[in-house]
PDB file of C-alpha atoms in Angstrom:
ATOM      1  CA  MET A   1      -0.456   8.759  35.611  1.00 47.00           C
ATOM      2  CA  THR A   2      -1.907   5.327  34.954  1.00 57.00           C
ATOM      3  CA  LYS A   3      -3.434   2.795  37.303  1.00 81.00           C
ATOM      4  CA  ASP A   4      -2.894  -0.955  37.081  1.00 86.00           C
ATOM      5  CA  VAL A   5      -5.550  -3.391  38.294  1.00 91.00           C
ATOM      6  CA  ILE A   6      -4.946  -7.134  38.061  1.00 92.00           C
ATOM      7  CA  ALA A   7      -7.577  -9.866  38.256  1.00 93.00           C
ATOM      8  CA  LEU A   8      -6.206 -13.202  39.527  1.00 93.00           C
ATOM      9  CA  THR A   9      -8.690 -15.959  38.679  1.00 94.00           C
ATOM     10  CA  PRO A  10      -8.548 -19.767  38.965  1.00 94.00           C
ATOM     11  CA  LYS A  11     -10.327 -20.136  35.599  1.00 94.00           C
ATOM     12  CA  MET A  12      -9.199 -18.709  32.277  1.00 95.00           C
ATOM     13  CA  PRO A  13     -11.225 -15.605  31.338  1.00 95.00           C
ATOM     14  CA  ASP A  14     -13.295 -16.717  28.366  1.00 93.00           C
ATOM     15  CA  PRO A  15     -14.648 -14.277  25.746  1.00 91.00           C
ATOM     16  CA  MET A  16     -17.991 -13.914  27.564  1.00 92.00           C
ATOM     17  CA  ALA A  17     -16.268 -12.990  30.855  1.00 93.00           C
ATOM     18  CA  ILE A  18     -14.061 -10.458  29.053  1.00 92.00           C
ATOM     19  CA  LEU A  19     -17.150  -9.029  27.335  1.00 90.00           C
ATOM     20  CA  ALA A  20     -18.983  -8.752  30.675  1.00 91.00           C
ATOM     21  CA  GLY A  21     -15.974  -6.874  32.063  1.00 91.00           C
ATOM     22  CA  LEU A  22     -15.822  -4.515  29.104  1.00 90.00           C
ATOM     23  CA  TYR A  23     -19.548  -3.851  29.448  1.00 89.00           C
ATOM     24  CA  ALA A  24     -18.820  -2.182  32.817  1.00 87.00           C
ATOM     25  CA  GLY A  25     -18.773   1.091  30.884  1.00 83.00           C
ATOM     26  CA  GLY A  26     -22.161   0.552  29.306  1.00 81.00           C
ATOM     27  CA  PRO A  27     -23.070   0.144  25.638  1.00 82.00           C
ATOM     28  CA  ASP A  28     -21.704   3.481  24.397  1.00 84.00           C
ATOM     29  CA  LEU A  29     -17.995   2.690  24.685  1.00 87.00           C
ATOM     30  CA  GLU A  30     -15.949   1.346  21.791  1.00 87.00           C
ATOM     31  CA  ALA A  31     -13.557  -1.618  21.852  1.00 87.00           C
ATOM     32  CA  GLN A  32     -10.598  -2.228  19.592  1.00 87.00           C
ATOM     33  CA  THR A  33      -7.756  -4.730  19.533  1.00 86.00           C
ATOM     34  CA  LEU A  34      -4.063  -3.908  19.387  1.00 79.00           C
ATOM     35  CA  HIS A  35      -0.886  -5.964  18.956  1.00 73.00           C
ATOM     36  CA  ASP A  36      -2.516  -8.717  16.898  1.00 78.00           C
ATOM     37  CA  GLY A  37      -5.284  -9.164  19.465  1.00 78.00           C
ATOM     38  CA  ALA A  38      -3.005  -9.367  22.534  1.00 81.00           C
ATOM     39  CA  VAL A  39      -4.522  -6.164  23.948  1.00 84.00           C
ATOM     40  CA  ILE A  40      -8.127  -4.974  24.000  1.00 90.00           C
ATOM     41  CA  GLN A  41      -8.552  -1.237  24.379  1.00 88.00           C
ATOM     42  CA  LEU A  42     -11.764   0.391  25.580  1.00 88.00           C
ATOM     43  CA  THR A  43     -12.268   3.931  24.290  1.00 86.00           C
ATOM     44  CA  THR A  44     -14.745   6.783  24.538  1.00 86.00           C
ATOM     45  CA  PRO A  45     -17.163   7.201  21.616  1.00 85.00           C
ATOM     46  CA  ALA A  46     -14.784   9.897  20.303  1.00 84.00           C
ATOM     47  CA  GLY A  47     -11.838   7.480  20.414  1.00 83.00           C
ATOM     48  CA  ARG A  48      -9.994   8.535  23.616  1.00 83.00           C
ATOM     49  CA  PRO A  49      -8.419   5.428  25.248  1.00 84.00           C
ATOM     50  CA  LEU A  50      -9.800   4.650  28.721  1.00 86.00           C
ATOM     51  CA  LEU A  51      -8.187   1.324  29.506  1.00 88.00           C
ATOM     52  CA  SER A  52      -6.193  -1.506  27.995  1.00 87.00           C
ATOM     53  CA  VAL A  53      -6.665  -5.177  28.867  1.00 91.00           C
ATOM     54  CA  GLU A  54      -3.733  -7.547  28.293  1.00 88.00           C
ATOM     55  CA  ALA A  55      -4.284 -11.144  27.202  1.00 90.00           C
ATOM     56  CA  PRO A  56      -4.584 -13.382  30.299  1.00 93.00           C
ATOM     57  CA  LEU A  57      -1.420 -15.226  31.371  1.00 91.00           C
ATOM     58  CA  LEU A  58      -1.346 -18.510  33.271  1.00 93.00           C
ATOM     59  CA  ILE A  59       0.928 -18.397  36.331  1.00 92.00           C
ATOM     60  CA  HIS A  60       2.056 -21.932  37.263  1.00 91.00           C
ATOM     61  CA  VAL A  61       4.739 -21.243  39.877  1.00 89.00           C
ATOM     62  CA  PRO A  62       3.604 -21.234  43.527  1.00 87.00           C
ATOM     63  CA  GLY A  63       4.374 -17.898  45.198  1.00 85.00           C
ATOM     64  CA  GLU A  64       4.907 -16.079  41.893  1.00 85.00           C
ATOM     65  CA  THR A  65       2.026 -13.644  42.383  1.00 86.00           C
ATOM     66  CA  ALA A  66       3.420 -12.669  45.803  1.00 84.00           C
ATOM     67  CA  ARG A  67       6.876 -12.202  44.261  1.00 83.00           C
ATOM     68  CA  LEU A  68       5.497  -9.971  41.516  1.00 83.00           C
ATOM     69  CA  LEU A  69       2.906  -8.040  43.533  1.00 83.00           C
ATOM     70  CA  GLY A  70       4.279  -8.107  47.057  1.00 78.00           C
ATOM     71  CA  PRO A  71       3.656 -10.083  50.240  1.00 74.00           C
ATOM     72  CA  GLY A  72       0.074 -10.720  51.224  1.00 69.00           C
ATOM     73  CA  THR A  73      -1.067 -11.137  47.624  1.00 70.00           C
ATOM     74  CA  SER A  74      -3.420 -14.072  47.360  1.00 65.00           C
ATOM     75  CA  GLY A  75      -3.878 -16.184  44.294  1.00 60.00           C
ATOM     76  CA  ASP A  76      -2.127 -19.539  44.583  1.00 73.00           C
ATOM     77  CA  ALA A  77      -0.829 -21.095  41.400  1.00 75.00           C
ATOM     78  CA  PRO A  78      -2.119 -22.011  38.975  1.00 91.00           C
ATOM     79  CA  VAL A  79      -3.890 -18.688  38.475  1.00 93.00           C
ATOM     80  CA  TRP A  80      -4.833 -16.593  35.453  1.00 94.00           C
ATOM     81  CA  TRP A  81      -3.356 -13.071  35.540  1.00 92.00           C
ATOM     82  CA  THR A  82      -5.427 -10.507  33.624  1.00 94.00           C
ATOM     83  CA  GLU A  83      -3.906  -7.038  33.712  1.00 91.00           C
ATOM     84  CA  VAL A  84      -5.892  -3.852  33.133  1.00 91.00           C
ATOM     85  CA  ARG A  85      -4.161  -0.474  32.729  1.00 87.00           C
ATOM     86  CA  ALA A  86      -6.318   2.645  33.071  1.00 86.00           C
ATOM     87  CA  SER A  87      -5.499   6.283  32.475  1.00 76.00           C
ATOM     88  CA  THR A  88      -5.870   8.459  35.561  1.00 69.00           C
ATOM     89  CA  ALA A  89      -6.155  11.503  33.294  1.00 73.00           C
ATOM     90  CA  LEU A  90      -9.813  10.555  32.857  1.00 78.00           C
ATOM     91  CA  PRO A  91     -11.693  10.269  36.166  1.00 77.00           C
ATOM     92  CA  GLU A  92     -13.888   7.373  35.071  1.00 86.00           C
ATOM     93  CA  ALA A  93     -11.079   5.142  33.743  1.00 86.00           C
ATOM     94  CA  GLU A  94      -9.752   3.956  37.103  1.00 88.00           C
ATOM     95  CA  ARG A  95     -13.264   3.056  38.306  1.00 90.00           C
ATOM     96  CA  LEU A  96     -13.850   1.293  34.993  1.00 92.00           C
ATOM     97  CA  ALA A  97     -10.708  -0.852  35.458  1.00 92.00           C
ATOM     98  CA  ALA A  98     -11.848  -1.773  38.992  1.00 92.00           C
ATOM     99  CA  SER A  99     -15.290  -2.738  37.680  1.00 92.00           C
ATOM    100  CA  PHE A 100     -13.748  -4.816  34.863  1.00 93.00           C
ATOM    101  CA  ALA A 101     -11.676  -6.785  37.410  1.00 93.00           C
ATOM    102  CA  GLY A 102     -14.637  -7.133  39.765  1.00 93.00           C
ATOM    103  CA  ARG A 103     -16.778  -8.596  37.014  1.00 93.00           C
ATOM    104  CA  LEU A 104     -14.097 -11.161  36.157  1.00 94.00           C
ATOM    105  CA  ASN A 105     -13.864 -12.109  39.830  1.00 93.00           C
ATOM    106  CA  ILE A 106     -17.612 -12.498  40.262  1.00 93.00           C
ATOM    107  CA  LEU A 107     -17.848 -14.728  37.167  1.00 94.00           C
ATOM    108  CA  LEU A 108     -14.650 -16.756  37.631  1.00 95.00           C
ATOM    109  CA  GLY A 109     -13.784 -16.447  41.318  1.00 91.00           C
ATOM    110  CA  GLY A 110     -10.457 -15.044  42.395  1.00 90.00           C
ATOM    111  CA  THR A 111      -9.004 -11.833  43.770  1.00 90.00           C
ATOM    112  CA  THR A 112      -7.892  -8.422  42.602  1.00 90.00           C
ATOM    113  CA  TRP A 113      -4.667  -6.490  43.061  1.00 89.00           C
ATOM    114  CA  PRO A 114      -4.555  -3.993  44.658  1.00 88.00           C
ATOM    115  CA  ALA A 115      -6.756  -5.673  47.239  1.00 83.00           C
ATOM    116  CA  ASP A 116     -10.285  -4.326  47.667  1.00 83.00           C
ATOM    117  CA  THR A 117     -10.317  -2.348  44.415  1.00 86.00           C
ATOM    118  CA  ALA A 118     -12.851  -4.531  42.600  1.00 86.00           C
ATOM    119  CA  THR A 119     -16.384  -3.227  42.162  1.00 87.00           C
ATOM    120  CA  LEU A 120     -19.377  -4.166  40.045  1.00 87.00           C
ATOM    121  CA  GLU A 121     -20.624  -0.669  39.290  1.00 86.00           C
ATOM    122  CA  VAL A 122     -21.552   0.511  35.817  1.00 84.00           C
ATOM    123  CA  VAL A 123     -19.324   3.501  35.135  1.00 86.00           C
ATOM    124  CA  GLU A 124     -21.013   6.226  33.129  1.00 83.00           C
ATOM    125  CA  LEU A 125     -18.847   8.761  31.359  1.00 82.00           C
ATOM    126  CA  SER A 126     -19.362  12.437  31.974  1.00 79.00           C
ATOM    127  CA  PRO A 127     -20.347  14.401  28.847  1.00 79.00           C
ATOM    128  CA  GLU A 128     -16.892  16.057  28.901  1.00 77.00           C
ATOM    129  CA  THR A 129     -15.053  12.709  28.958  1.00 78.00           C
ATOM    130  CA  ALA A 130     -17.293  11.136  26.296  1.00 75.00           C
ATOM    131  CA  THR A 131     -16.401  13.809  23.752  1.00 74.00           C
ATOM    132  CA  LEU A 132     -12.633  13.913  24.356  1.00 72.00           C
ATOM    133  CA  ALA A 133     -10.689  13.176  21.205  1.00 69.00           C
ATOM    134  CA  PRO A 134      -7.603  10.957  21.336  1.00 71.00           C
ATOM    135  CA  PRO A 135      -4.294  12.706  22.031  1.00 65.00           C
ATOM    136  CA  ASP A 136      -2.077  13.536  19.051  1.00 58.00           C
ATOM    137  CA  GLU A 137       0.208  10.610  19.797  1.00 56.00           C
ATOM    138  CA  ALA A 138      -2.180   7.965  21.106  1.00 53.00           C
ATOM    139  CA  GLN A 139      -0.115   6.306  23.821  1.00 60.00           C
ATOM    140  CA  PRO A 140      -2.541   5.957  26.738  1.00 56.00           C
ATOM    141  CA  ALA A 141       0.045   4.296  28.992  1.00 68.00           C
ATOM    142  CA  VAL A 142       2.512   7.204  28.721  1.00 76.00           C
ATOM    143  CA  ASP A 143       2.035   9.666  31.549  1.00 75.00           C
ATOM    144  CA  VAL A 144       4.168  12.505  30.145  1.00 79.00           C
ATOM    145  CA  LEU A 145       5.309  12.832  26.553  1.00 80.00           C
ATOM    146  CA  THR A 146       7.901  15.443  25.602  1.00 86.00           C
ATOM    147  CA  PRO A 147       9.931  15.891  22.425  1.00 89.00           C
ATOM    148  CA  ARG A 148      12.847  14.097  24.130  1.00 93.00           C
ATOM    149  CA  ALA A 149      11.258  11.593  26.543  1.00 90.00           C
ATOM    150  CA  ALA A 150       8.327   9.290  27.238  1.00 86.00           C
ATOM    151  CA  VAL A 151       7.703   9.075  30.995  1.00 86.00           C
ATOM    152  CA  VAL A 152       5.779   6.227  32.617  1.00 84.00           C
ATOM    153  CA  ILE A 153       4.831   6.432  36.310  1.00 82.00           C
ATOM    154  CA  ASN A 154       4.325   2.974  37.805  1.00 81.00           C
ATOM    155  CA  ASP A 155       3.446   2.284  41.444  1.00 79.00           C
ATOM    156  CA  ARG A 156       4.064  -1.471  41.682  1.00 79.00           C
ATOM    157  CA  PRO A 157       6.508  -3.678  43.572  1.00 82.00           C
ATOM    158  CA  LEU A 158       7.913  -4.949  40.267  1.00 83.00           C
ATOM    159  CA  VAL A 159       7.681  -3.396  36.795  1.00 84.00           C
ATOM    160  CA  PRO A 160       7.226  -6.226  34.263  1.00 81.00           C
ATOM    161  CA  MET A 161       8.038  -5.976  30.557  1.00 83.00           C
ATOM    162  CA  THR A 162       4.412  -6.224  29.417  1.00 78.00           C
ATOM    163  CA  THR A 163       3.031  -5.769  25.910  1.00 76.00           C
ATOM    164  CA  TRP A 164       2.190  -2.097  26.517  1.00 76.00           C
ATOM    165  CA  LEU A 165       5.623  -1.307  27.990  1.00 83.00           C
ATOM    166  CA  SER A 166       7.515  -3.014  25.162  1.00 83.00           C
ATOM    167  CA  ASP A 167       5.341  -1.081  22.697  1.00 81.00           C
ATOM    168  CA  ILE A 168       6.151   2.213  24.435  1.00 84.00           C
ATOM    169  CA  LEU A 169       9.854   1.326  24.324  1.00 89.00           C
ATOM    170  CA  ARG A 170       9.655   0.583  20.592  1.00 89.00           C
ATOM    171  CA  ILE A 171       7.731   3.788  19.815  1.00 86.00           C
ATOM    172  CA  ALA A 172      10.081   5.901  21.957  1.00 89.00           C
ATOM    173  CA  ALA A 173      13.148   4.416  20.255  1.00 92.00           C
ATOM    174  CA  ASP A 174      11.657   4.979  16.793  1.00 92.00           C
ATOM    175  CA  ALA A 175      10.998   8.639  17.716  1.00 90.00           C
ATOM    176  CA  GLU A 176      14.500   8.973  19.244  1.00 93.00           C
ATOM    177  CA  ARG A 177      13.031   9.600  22.697  1.00 92.00           C
ATOM    178  CA  SER A 178      14.282   8.189  25.956  1.00 93.00           C
ATOM    179  CA  LEU A 179      11.966   6.042  28.062  1.00 92.00           C
ATOM    180  CA  GLN A 180      11.916   6.999  31.737  1.00 92.00           C
ATOM    181  CA  ILE A 181      10.096   4.830  34.255  1.00 90.00           C
ATOM    182  CA  VAL A 182       9.353   6.536  37.577  1.00 89.00           C
ATOM    183  CA  THR A 183       8.695   4.187  40.507  1.00 87.00           C
ATOM    184  CA  PRO A 184       8.748   4.178  44.319  1.00 87.00           C
ATOM    185  CA  PRO A 185      12.217   3.521  45.797  1.00 90.00           C
ATOM    186  CA  GLY A 186      11.651  -0.196  46.547  1.00 86.00           C
ATOM    187  CA  THR A 187      10.380  -1.174  43.096  1.00 86.00           C
ATOM    188  CA  ARG A 188      12.272  -3.827  41.171  1.00 83.00           C
TER     189      ARG A 188
END
């Protein structure tokens, strides 16, 4: 399963803020860009993806963050939406995503969804995690991959067609796999 953490900030995350967020894992992690720079992926030294950070989006419409993330979500428009997707297969990845969002919030102001997930801790990888090689088919956002299907488990009020999801759809179609998205009953 994967875990989404979203930083909602009044200022656009500049390269230094993004770098400070990525440094939450310390100096030993690797960073790479995907999708012509639209996604930054943080990996273990052996290349196993830990988290993916989407390019920030500016939300202009009042109430849009509450519509997308559910009632009680703060972050009045205009707000910059920076989405981080972490693998829960690696114990440190979820804490790393929370620390990335927390660092953006401390530098730029703002809030995090889910509420109260942001931290500022430096997340050290266990020796076992640090040496994990990437999976055969490196799709960190796919929770289950079978010969016939790619399964994504998403626990959000609304599942948006983000860069990572459109990429999974394209890869699944090219491999003649179905894409199955598993959500709670009320998800749109």
